[in-house]
Short mmCIF file of C-alpha atoms in Angstrom, two decimals:
data_model
loop_
_atom_site.label_atom_id
_atom_site.label_comp_id
_atom_site.label_asym_id
_atom_site.label_seq_id
_atom_site.Cartn_x
_atom_site.Cartn_y
_atom_site.Cartn_z
CA MET A 21 12.69 2.35 1.66
CA LYS A 22 10.06 4.92 0.89
CA SER A 23 12.29 7.95 0.77
CA LEU A 24 11.65 11.53 1.76
CA ASP A 25 12.05 12.44 -1.90
CA ASP A 26 8.97 10.36 -2.64
CA LEU A 27 7.12 12.31 0.01
CA LYS A 28 8.23 15.59 -1.54
CA ARG A 29 6.92 14.41 -4.89
CA ILE A 30 3.55 13.59 -3.33
CA ARG A 31 3.50 17.05 -1.76
CA ASP A 32 4.24 18.80 -5.05
CA ALA A 33 1.56 16.81 -6.85
CA ALA A 34 -0.96 17.71 -4.16
CA GLN A 35 -0.05 21.39 -4.31
CA ASN A 36 -0.65 21.46 -8.04
CA LYS A 37 -4.11 20.05 -7.63
CA VAL A 38 -6.53 22.88 -7.04
CA GLN A 39 -8.40 22.04 -3.90
CA MET A 40 -11.55 23.80 -2.83
CA ARG A 41 -12.69 22.09 0.25
CA GLY A 42 -14.82 23.37 3.12
CA LYS A 43 -14.48 21.60 6.41
CA ASN A 44 -17.92 20.02 6.28
CA ASP A 45 -18.67 19.37 2.65
CA GLY A 46 -18.53 15.94 1.14
CA THR A 47 -18.91 12.62 2.85
CA ARG A 48 -17.66 11.84 6.32
CA ILE A 49 -17.07 8.29 7.47
CA LEU A 50 -16.82 7.77 11.22
CA VAL A 51 -15.43 4.51 12.58
CA GLY A 52 -15.93 3.61 16.25
CA MET A 53 -12.45 3.10 17.66
CA ALA A 54 -12.83 2.50 21.40
CA THR A 55 -11.86 -0.73 23.20
CA CYS A 56 -15.03 -2.48 22.02
CA GLY A 57 -14.58 -1.41 18.41
CA ILE A 58 -10.89 -2.28 18.30
CA SER A 59 -11.41 -5.76 19.71
CA ALA A 60 -14.28 -6.37 17.29
CA GLY A 61 -12.05 -5.51 14.32
CA ALA A 62 -12.48 -1.78 13.71
CA ARG A 63 -8.84 -1.21 12.79
CA PRO A 64 -8.80 -3.37 9.62
CA VAL A 65 -12.21 -1.90 8.75
CA MET A 66 -10.93 1.66 8.97
CA ASN A 67 -7.82 0.72 7.04
CA LYS A 68 -9.86 -0.79 4.28
CA PHE A 69 -11.76 2.50 3.94
CA VAL A 70 -8.48 4.40 3.69
CA GLU A 71 -7.14 1.98 1.09
CA LYS A 72 -10.31 2.01 -0.99
CA ILE A 73 -10.52 5.79 -0.98
CA ALA A 74 -6.88 6.02 -2.02
CA GLU A 75 -7.38 3.37 -4.68
CA TYR A 76 -10.43 5.04 -6.22
CA ASN A 77 -8.94 8.50 -5.69
CA LEU A 78 -12.18 9.70 -4.11
CA ASP A 79 -12.06 13.38 -3.30
CA LYS A 80 -13.89 15.12 -0.49
CA ILE A 81 -14.24 12.07 1.69
CA THR A 82 -12.79 11.93 5.17
CA VAL A 83 -12.41 8.90 7.40
CA THR A 84 -12.17 9.63 11.10
CA PRO A 85 -11.77 7.39 14.15
CA VAL A 86 -14.27 8.22 16.89
CA GLY A 87 -15.21 6.88 20.32
CA CYS A 88 -17.92 4.48 21.43
CA ILE A 89 -21.64 5.18 21.23
CA GLY A 90 -22.59 2.53 23.77
CA GLU A 91 -23.66 -0.27 21.44
CA CYS A 92 -20.52 -2.29 22.05
CA ALA A 93 -22.13 -5.63 21.21
CA ILE A 94 -22.66 -4.69 17.56
CA GLU A 95 -19.29 -3.14 16.83
CA PRO A 96 -17.53 -2.40 14.50
CA ILE A 97 -19.90 0.52 13.94
CA VAL A 98 -19.45 2.83 10.96
CA GLU A 99 -21.43 6.00 10.34
CA VAL A 100 -21.66 7.56 6.91
CA LEU A 101 -22.59 11.25 6.98
CA GLN A 102 -23.69 12.92 3.76
CA GLY A 103 -25.15 16.36 4.32
CA GLU A 104 -28.17 15.82 6.55
CA ASP A 105 -28.22 12.06 5.96
CA ARG A 106 -26.71 9.77 8.53
CA THR A 107 -26.46 6.03 7.96
CA THR A 108 -25.32 3.79 10.78
CA TYR A 109 -23.79 0.45 9.87
CA CYS A 110 -22.87 -2.18 12.39
CA ARG A 111 -20.95 -5.47 12.53
CA VAL A 112 -19.03 -4.16 9.55
CA THR A 113 -16.42 -6.48 8.10
CA VAL A 114 -13.63 -5.83 5.61
CA GLU A 115 -15.86 -7.28 2.89
CA GLY A 116 -18.63 -4.99 4.13
CA VAL A 117 -16.38 -1.99 3.59
CA GLU A 118 -15.99 -2.86 -0.09
CA ARG A 119 -19.76 -2.98 -0.44
CA ILE A 120 -20.30 0.26 1.47
CA VAL A 121 -17.74 2.07 -0.70
CA ASN A 122 -18.99 0.61 -3.99
CA GLU A 123 -22.73 0.58 -3.39
CA HIS A 124 -23.29 3.48 -0.99
CA ILE A 125 -20.50 6.00 -1.37
CA ILE A 126 -20.06 5.59 -5.11
CA GLY A 127 -23.45 4.12 -6.03
CA GLY A 128 -25.59 6.17 -3.65
CA LYS A 129 -27.58 3.20 -2.37
CA VAL A 130 -27.55 2.24 1.31
CA VAL A 131 -26.25 -1.30 1.97
CA LEU A 132 -29.20 -2.75 3.85
CA ASP A 133 -27.37 -5.89 4.96
CA TYR A 134 -25.30 -3.91 7.45
CA VAL A 135 -27.63 -1.15 8.64
CA ILE A 136 -28.25 -0.94 12.37
CA GLY A 137 -31.98 -1.57 11.97
CA LYS A 138 -31.22 -5.17 11.18
CA TYR A 139 -29.94 -5.65 14.72
CA ARG A 140 -31.69 -2.96 16.75
CA LEU A 141 -35.12 -1.53 16.09
CA MET B 30 -6.97 -8.29 21.15
CA ASN B 31 -4.29 -10.48 19.69
CA GLU B 32 -1.74 -7.84 18.70
CA LEU B 33 0.17 -5.44 20.91
CA SER B 34 -0.41 -2.70 18.34
CA LEU B 35 -4.17 -2.97 18.95
CA HIS B 36 -3.58 -2.35 22.66
CA ILE B 37 -1.39 0.62 21.76
CA LEU B 38 -4.19 2.08 19.62
CA ASP B 39 -6.61 1.60 22.50
CA ILE B 40 -4.36 3.22 25.12
CA CYS B 41 -3.63 6.15 22.81
CA GLN B 42 -7.36 6.86 22.54
CA ASN B 43 -7.16 7.68 26.27
CA SER B 44 -4.42 10.20 25.53
CA ILE B 45 -6.55 11.78 22.82
CA LYS B 46 -9.48 12.00 25.24
CA ALA B 47 -7.13 13.73 27.66
CA ASN B 48 -6.48 16.39 24.98
CA ALA B 49 -2.88 15.44 24.38
CA ASP B 50 -1.33 16.95 21.27
CA LEU B 51 1.82 14.84 21.40
CA ILE B 52 2.00 11.11 21.99
CA GLU B 53 5.33 9.34 22.19
CA ILE B 54 5.36 5.61 21.60
CA ILE B 55 8.63 3.90 22.38
CA ILE B 56 9.13 0.22 21.74
CA THR B 57 12.24 -1.43 23.05
CA GLU B 58 13.08 -4.94 21.98
CA ASP B 59 15.99 -6.20 24.02
CA THR B 60 16.59 -9.80 23.05
CA ILE B 61 19.78 -10.00 25.13
CA ASN B 62 17.95 -9.32 28.38
CA ASN B 63 14.72 -10.94 27.16
CA ILE B 64 12.68 -7.75 27.51
CA TYR B 65 9.95 -6.29 25.30
CA LYS B 66 8.98 -2.86 26.55
CA ILE B 67 6.30 -0.44 25.41
CA ASP B 68 6.18 3.12 26.71
CA ILE B 69 3.33 5.44 25.82
CA ILE B 70 3.84 9.00 26.96
CA ASP B 71 1.41 11.86 26.39
CA ASN B 72 1.19 15.52 27.32
CA GLY B 73 -2.53 15.40 28.10
CA SER B 74 -4.42 16.54 31.16
CA GLY B 75 -3.09 13.82 33.47
CA MET B 76 -4.87 12.25 36.43
CA ASP B 77 -4.99 12.81 40.16
CA LYS B 78 -3.86 10.13 42.60
CA LYS B 79 -7.36 8.83 43.25
CA THR B 80 -8.20 8.33 39.56
CA LEU B 81 -4.79 6.80 38.97
CA SER B 82 -5.44 4.16 41.62
CA GLU B 83 -8.72 3.22 39.94
CA VAL B 84 -7.87 3.01 36.24
CA ALA B 85 -6.80 -0.63 36.22
CA ASP B 86 -10.18 -1.62 37.65
CA PRO B 87 -12.40 -2.91 34.82
CA PHE B 88 -15.42 -1.30 36.43
CA PHE B 89 -13.90 2.14 36.38
CA THR B 90 -14.52 4.45 33.44
CA THR B 91 -14.96 8.18 32.99
CA ARG B 92 -17.48 7.77 30.23
CA ALA B 93 -21.23 7.97 30.41
CA THR B 94 -22.31 5.65 27.59
CA ARG B 95 -21.32 2.49 29.47
CA ASN B 96 -20.04 1.60 32.91
CA VAL B 97 -17.03 -0.57 32.19
CA GLY B 98 -13.59 0.44 30.97
CA LEU B 99 -11.45 -2.41 29.77
CA GLY B 100 -8.62 -0.74 27.85
CA ILE B 101 -6.02 -0.56 30.63
CA SER B 102 -7.21 -3.79 32.26
CA LEU B 103 -6.76 -5.79 29.06
CA PHE B 104 -3.32 -4.34 28.38
CA LYS B 105 -2.28 -5.10 31.96
CA MET B 106 -3.51 -8.65 31.62
CA ALA B 107 -1.56 -9.08 28.36
CA ALA B 108 1.61 -7.99 30.17
CA GLU B 109 1.05 -10.05 33.30
CA MET B 110 0.40 -13.16 31.23
CA THR B 111 4.07 -12.99 30.22
CA ASP B 112 5.30 -12.37 33.79
CA GLY B 113 5.55 -8.70 32.88
CA SER B 114 3.91 -5.62 34.34
CA LEU B 115 2.08 -2.39 33.57
CA GLU B 116 2.77 0.80 35.42
CA ILE B 117 1.14 4.21 35.06
CA THR B 118 2.53 7.49 36.28
CA SER B 119 0.68 10.74 35.81
CA THR B 120 0.86 14.40 36.74
CA ILE B 121 -2.08 16.74 36.46
CA ASN B 122 -1.69 19.16 33.51
CA GLU B 123 1.58 17.53 32.46
CA GLY B 124 0.64 14.15 31.12
CA THR B 125 0.61 10.43 31.62
CA LYS B 126 3.07 7.64 31.01
CA VAL B 127 2.03 4.03 30.57
CA SER B 128 4.99 1.64 30.79
CA THR B 129 4.52 -1.99 29.97
CA ILE B 130 7.10 -4.72 30.19
CA PHE B 131 6.76 -8.14 28.59
CA GLN B 132 9.01 -11.14 28.65
CA TYR B 133 10.39 -11.20 25.12
CA ASN B 134 10.35 -14.91 24.41
CA HIS B 135 7.32 -15.83 26.53
CA ILE B 136 4.88 -17.97 24.60
CA ASP B 137 1.98 -15.68 25.58
CA ARG B 138 3.70 -12.49 24.43
CA ALA B 139 1.55 -11.31 21.53
CA PRO B 140 3.30 -10.04 18.40
CA LEU B 141 3.35 -6.31 17.72
CA GLY B 142 1.25 -6.75 14.58
CA ASP B 143 0.39 -3.98 12.15
CA ILE B 144 1.71 -0.99 14.06
CA GLU B 145 1.63 1.09 10.84
CA ASP B 146 -2.18 0.73 10.82
CA THR B 147 -2.35 1.87 14.44
CA LEU B 148 -0.18 4.91 13.73
CA THR B 149 -2.08 5.97 10.62
CA ILE B 150 -5.37 5.80 12.50
CA LEU B 151 -3.89 8.00 15.22
CA ILE B 152 -2.69 10.45 12.58
CA LEU B 153 -6.14 10.56 10.96
CA ASN B 154 -7.66 11.64 14.26
CA GLU B 155 -9.55 14.92 14.15
CA ASN B 156 -7.55 16.47 16.97
CA MET B 157 -4.37 16.66 14.81
CA ILE B 158 -2.01 15.13 17.33
CA ASP B 159 1.69 14.71 16.78
CA ILE B 160 3.10 11.23 17.02
CA TYR B 161 6.67 10.39 17.86
CA TYR B 162 7.35 6.71 17.31
CA LYS B 163 10.64 5.14 18.25
CA HIS B 164 11.35 1.46 17.76
CA ILE B 165 14.54 0.04 19.17
CA TYR B 166 15.73 -3.44 18.31
CA ASN B 167 18.87 -4.15 20.32
CA ASN B 168 21.22 -1.49 18.94
CA LYS B 169 19.21 -0.47 15.89
CA ILE B 170 16.66 2.35 15.91
CA TYR B 171 13.82 3.46 13.68
CA ILE B 172 12.15 6.81 14.32
CA PHE B 173 8.97 8.19 12.81
CA ASP B 174 8.07 11.75 13.77
CA THR B 175 5.02 13.54 12.40
CA LYS B 176 6.61 16.90 13.19
CA GLU B 177 9.32 16.24 10.62
CA ILE B 178 6.81 14.99 8.08
CA ARG B 179 4.67 18.08 8.68
CA LYS B 180 7.63 20.30 7.84
CA ILE B 181 8.18 18.56 4.51
CA LEU B 182 4.47 18.52 3.67
CA ASP B 183 4.34 22.31 3.90
CA GLY B 184 0.60 22.67 4.43
CA ILE B 185 -0.59 19.58 2.59
CA PRO B 186 -2.78 17.74 5.12
CA PHE B 187 -2.08 14.27 6.47
CA THR B 188 -5.53 13.31 5.28
CA ASN B 189 -4.19 13.28 1.73
CA TYR B 190 -4.40 9.58 0.97
CA ASP B 191 -1.15 9.45 -0.97
CA VAL B 192 0.57 10.83 2.10
CA ILE B 193 -1.11 8.25 4.34
CA MET B 194 0.00 5.44 2.06
CA TRP B 195 3.55 6.78 2.04
CA ILE B 196 3.57 6.93 5.84
CA LYS B 197 2.29 3.38 6.11
CA ASN B 198 4.94 1.98 3.81
CA ASN B 199 7.68 4.01 5.45
CA ILE B 200 6.87 2.63 8.90
CA LYS B 201 6.50 -0.90 7.63
CA GLU B 202 9.82 -0.88 5.80
CA GLY B 203 11.59 0.97 8.60
CA ILE B 204 10.68 -1.70 11.13
CA ILE B 205 11.61 -4.53 8.77
CA ASN B 206 14.98 -2.86 8.21
CA ILE B 207 15.96 -2.75 11.88
CA HIS B 208 15.14 -6.43 12.22
CA LYS B 209 17.35 -7.49 9.33
CA GLU B 210 20.37 -9.57 10.19
CA GLU B 211 23.54 -7.67 9.59
CA SER B 212 25.12 -9.03 6.46
CA ILE B 213 28.86 -8.95 6.21
#
């Protein structure tokens, strides 16, 4: 059982880390999590993002579930917001998440195979 | 949706839309009476009688980006497939309760699935809602309460990924534990 003592240890470690974080700096990842997104597989996609970010210890990145933007046929939709730049990915799979994290978020290069322009122009 | 926990995630999004800041999810597995029950209770804005009578209609939705709303309809169908039922009660400004009953051993009763993934996604929501999760298996109970976790965390946000991973494992192990056969 993951005990409360473990949680306290995590808390203490986090308190010792100096964190300077504004609400809007860094990268934001938005995952569509309405009925359409969920049934298309948005939950494992979002979880993969969380796991990858924890694994790589990436700071200043937030993953947030959001609603539906009306393109239900091409869910799961993921938006990556970096400053003024907004990239919309669609039909994202768990494998796609690995590529988006490695190539886009770490590597800085948009993963063209999943961008919305491939499906909607 | 092939897991009950996906339906739960979907229904809870309605609660978040209704500005709830506390969602209670209570799962009751009663193998003796062959009942699998899911209650989702929020303290959101609630609905009036007219809206309440329309929510199970797939062509009813409050949103503007599309004109269908399948969340409740799909959950209802999942329950009715097992000779169960879905019932919603709501009071304006007090909140809404969605009660679903399944037949426990019915072949069409979907498994709960990865409820820990559902709960962590709810916790990561921007609106900072509190989640009270109670899972009852016959006489054994597991409870997960973000209010208690918040107290221990003492200002460290839930978005800390070590915290999220701890929460996930805690829920997973907690549910496995209540399902263990009692060893003598």
